[in-house]
């Protein structure tokens, strides 16, 4: 939760300017920052504030809770080829290679998450050839085209249930 210390806030609007989501505004009347529901707790405003007026309160996680997390999970991002068929992005195979290197030390299960519409997901057998121990298929009509809400909900639900200690995703255009 983003908290505002109104005694420290001078209404400089720096937090408002740096927020990539437009989730913090400075009230023109009282010159104090206000947080909107669109806040993602990214921390950009906290880092920019020169007056220590903003803090993010996060839930502490116990060591016992962290011990429940095991495995390396990779988002198997798909893309459309030249004839509009879905295919697994090359970065997924690169991440599987990195996961195998890391796994020489960790010795954990490597899994891949594939999201897409029913009947249009490409063959997944190749993922096992590249080092995946298991593949999770999430098929739904709403996953045909990327949407932040839909994909985030599906992946977050899987992470909460499977509890991987590491999650990889490609940072490609």
Short mmCIF file of C-alpha atoms in Angstrom, two decimals:
data_model
loop_
_atom_site.label_atom_id
_atom_site.label_comp_id
_atom_site.label_asym_id
_atom_site.label_seq_id
_atom_site.Cartn_x
_atom_site.Cartn_y
_atom_site.Cartn_z
CA UNK A 1 0.00 0.00 0.00
CA UNK A 2 1.33 3.44 -0.92
CA UNK A 3 1.20 5.78 2.05
CA UNK A 4 1.50 9.55 1.97
CA UNK A 5 2.94 11.49 4.89
CA UNK A 6 0.97 14.71 4.48
CA UNK A 7 3.27 16.59 6.87
CA UNK A 8 6.21 15.97 4.55
CA UNK A 9 4.34 16.47 1.25
CA UNK A 10 4.84 20.00 -0.09
CA UNK A 11 2.86 19.54 -3.32
CA UNK A 12 5.88 19.73 -5.63
CA UNK A 13 4.12 17.42 -8.20
CA UNK A 14 7.32 15.47 -8.91
CA UNK A 15 5.56 12.23 -7.94
CA UNK A 16 2.73 13.05 -10.33
CA UNK A 17 5.17 13.69 -13.18
CA UNK A 18 7.13 10.44 -12.76
CA UNK A 19 4.21 8.05 -12.27
CA UNK A 20 4.04 5.93 -15.44
CA UNK A 21 0.41 5.04 -14.70
CA UNK A 22 -0.98 8.47 -13.83
CA UNK A 23 -1.95 6.97 -10.48
CA UNK A 24 -0.89 9.83 -8.22
CA UNK A 25 -2.12 13.40 -8.42
CA UNK A 26 -1.50 16.51 -6.38
CA UNK A 27 -4.72 18.13 -5.24
CA UNK A 28 -4.63 21.76 -6.41
CA UNK A 29 -6.51 22.93 -3.31
CA UNK A 30 -4.59 21.38 -0.43
CA UNK A 31 -1.34 20.78 -2.40
CA UNK A 32 -1.10 17.18 -1.18
CA UNK A 33 -0.51 14.01 -3.18
CA UNK A 34 -3.44 11.61 -3.59
CA UNK A 35 -3.19 7.98 -4.72
CA UNK A 36 -5.66 6.66 -7.29
CA UNK A 37 -6.91 3.08 -7.66
CA UNK A 38 -4.69 2.59 -10.71
CA UNK A 39 -1.53 2.54 -8.54
CA UNK A 40 0.56 -0.59 -9.20
CA UNK A 41 3.06 0.04 -6.37
CA UNK A 42 5.89 0.32 -8.91
CA UNK A 43 7.77 2.71 -6.59
CA UNK A 44 8.67 5.38 -9.15
CA UNK A 45 7.05 8.10 -7.04
CA UNK A 46 8.77 6.91 -3.85
CA UNK A 47 12.17 7.04 -5.55
CA UNK A 48 11.50 10.52 -6.95
CA UNK A 49 10.19 12.12 -3.74
CA UNK A 50 12.85 14.35 -2.17
CA UNK A 51 10.82 14.95 0.98
CA UNK A 52 10.24 11.39 2.25
CA UNK A 53 6.51 11.91 1.87
CA UNK A 54 5.85 8.58 0.16
CA UNK A 55 6.42 5.02 1.36
CA UNK A 56 5.22 1.62 0.26
CA UNK A 57 4.12 -0.76 2.99
CA UNK A 58 4.65 -4.35 1.94
CA UNK A 59 3.68 -7.54 3.73
CA UNK A 60 6.65 -9.28 5.32
CA UNK A 61 7.18 -12.83 4.12
CA UNK A 62 8.41 -15.39 6.61
CA UNK A 63 11.27 -17.76 5.85
CA UNK A 64 8.84 -20.66 6.20
CA UNK A 65 6.66 -19.17 3.46
CA UNK A 66 9.64 -18.84 1.12
CA UNK A 67 10.60 -22.48 1.66
CA UNK A 68 7.36 -23.50 -0.09
CA UNK A 69 8.68 -22.08 -3.38
CA UNK A 70 10.57 -24.44 -5.70
CA UNK A 71 11.23 -24.72 -9.41
CA UNK A 72 11.96 -22.52 -12.37
CA UNK A 73 8.95 -21.37 -14.40
CA UNK A 74 9.17 -19.74 -17.83
CA UNK A 75 6.45 -17.86 -19.70
CA UNK A 76 6.30 -19.56 -23.10
CA UNK A 77 5.28 -16.48 -25.04
CA UNK A 78 3.68 -17.07 -28.43
CA UNK A 79 3.75 -14.94 -31.57
CA UNK A 80 2.01 -15.10 -34.93
CA UNK A 81 4.04 -16.16 -37.94
CA UNK A 82 3.65 -14.76 -41.47
CA UNK A 83 0.42 -16.74 -42.03
CA UNK A 84 -1.04 -15.83 -38.62
CA UNK A 85 -0.36 -19.22 -36.95
CA UNK A 86 0.87 -19.09 -33.38
CA UNK A 87 4.42 -20.24 -32.71
CA UNK A 88 6.67 -20.29 -29.64
CA UNK A 89 8.98 -17.26 -29.54
CA UNK A 90 12.71 -17.97 -29.87
CA UNK A 91 13.39 -16.27 -26.54
CA UNK A 92 11.58 -19.14 -24.78
CA UNK A 93 14.24 -21.58 -26.00
CA UNK A 94 16.97 -19.18 -24.88
CA UNK A 95 15.38 -19.00 -21.43
CA UNK A 96 15.15 -22.79 -21.26
CA UNK A 97 18.91 -22.89 -21.91
CA UNK A 98 19.57 -20.37 -19.13
CA UNK A 99 17.28 -22.31 -16.80
CA UNK A 100 19.26 -25.50 -17.46
CA UNK A 101 22.53 -23.73 -16.62
CA UNK A 102 21.02 -22.37 -13.41
CA UNK A 103 19.52 -25.75 -12.65
CA UNK A 104 22.96 -27.39 -12.49
CA UNK A 105 23.27 -25.62 -9.13
CA UNK A 106 19.63 -25.64 -8.01
CA UNK A 107 18.43 -29.05 -9.23
CA UNK A 108 14.79 -28.00 -9.51
CA UNK A 109 11.93 -28.65 -11.91
CA UNK A 110 11.81 -26.49 -15.05
CA UNK A 111 8.32 -25.68 -16.28
CA UNK A 112 6.91 -23.59 -19.12
CA UNK A 113 3.56 -21.78 -19.15
CA UNK A 114 1.79 -21.46 -22.51
CA UNK A 115 -1.24 -19.18 -22.82
CA UNK A 116 -3.47 -19.11 -25.87
CA UNK A 117 -6.82 -19.85 -27.47
CA UNK A 118 -8.17 -23.42 -27.62
CA UNK A 119 -7.06 -25.35 -30.69
CA UNK A 120 -4.48 -22.79 -31.83
CA UNK A 121 -1.53 -23.51 -29.53
CA UNK A 122 1.45 -24.94 -31.45
CA UNK A 123 2.91 -28.37 -30.57
CA UNK A 124 4.66 -28.27 -27.20
CA UNK A 125 6.79 -31.43 -27.46
CA UNK A 126 9.79 -29.36 -28.54
CA UNK A 127 9.80 -27.67 -25.11
CA UNK A 128 10.63 -31.00 -23.46
CA UNK A 129 13.47 -31.49 -25.96
CA UNK A 130 14.91 -28.12 -24.86
CA UNK A 131 14.79 -29.00 -21.16
CA UNK A 132 11.28 -28.44 -19.82
CA UNK A 133 10.20 -31.00 -17.23
CA UNK A 134 6.57 -29.95 -17.44
CA UNK A 135 4.37 -27.63 -19.50
CA UNK A 136 1.26 -25.86 -18.24
CA UNK A 137 -1.30 -25.07 -20.94
CA UNK A 138 -3.80 -22.32 -20.20
CA UNK A 139 -6.34 -22.28 -23.02
CA UNK A 140 -9.16 -19.76 -23.25
CA UNK A 141 -10.72 -17.66 -26.00
CA UNK A 142 -9.76 -14.49 -24.13
CA UNK A 143 -6.08 -15.45 -24.46
CA UNK A 144 -6.09 -15.24 -28.28
CA UNK A 145 -4.73 -11.69 -28.24
CA UNK A 146 -2.45 -10.30 -25.57
CA UNK A 147 -4.06 -8.22 -22.84
CA UNK A 148 -2.24 -7.24 -19.67
CA UNK A 149 -5.22 -8.09 -17.45
CA UNK A 150 -5.96 -11.49 -18.98
CA UNK A 151 -2.40 -12.73 -19.21
CA UNK A 152 -1.43 -11.35 -15.80
CA UNK A 153 -4.42 -13.01 -14.15
CA UNK A 154 -3.65 -16.39 -15.73
CA UNK A 155 0.08 -16.30 -14.95
CA UNK A 156 -0.40 -14.93 -11.42
CA UNK A 157 -2.93 -17.64 -10.61
CA UNK A 158 -0.50 -20.31 -11.78
CA UNK A 159 2.38 -18.78 -9.81
CA UNK A 160 0.25 -18.65 -6.64
CA UNK A 161 -0.70 -22.31 -7.05
CA UNK A 162 2.63 -23.75 -8.25
CA UNK A 163 4.96 -21.47 -6.23
CA UNK A 164 8.06 -21.36 -8.45
CA UNK A 165 11.13 -19.85 -6.80
CA UNK A 166 12.15 -18.28 -10.13
CA UNK A 167 10.00 -16.93 -12.97
CA UNK A 168 11.57 -16.08 -16.33
CA UNK A 169 10.00 -14.14 -19.17
CA UNK A 170 11.45 -12.68 -22.32
CA UNK A 171 11.96 -8.94 -22.60
CA UNK A 172 11.59 -8.70 -26.36
CA UNK A 173 9.60 -6.47 -28.66
#
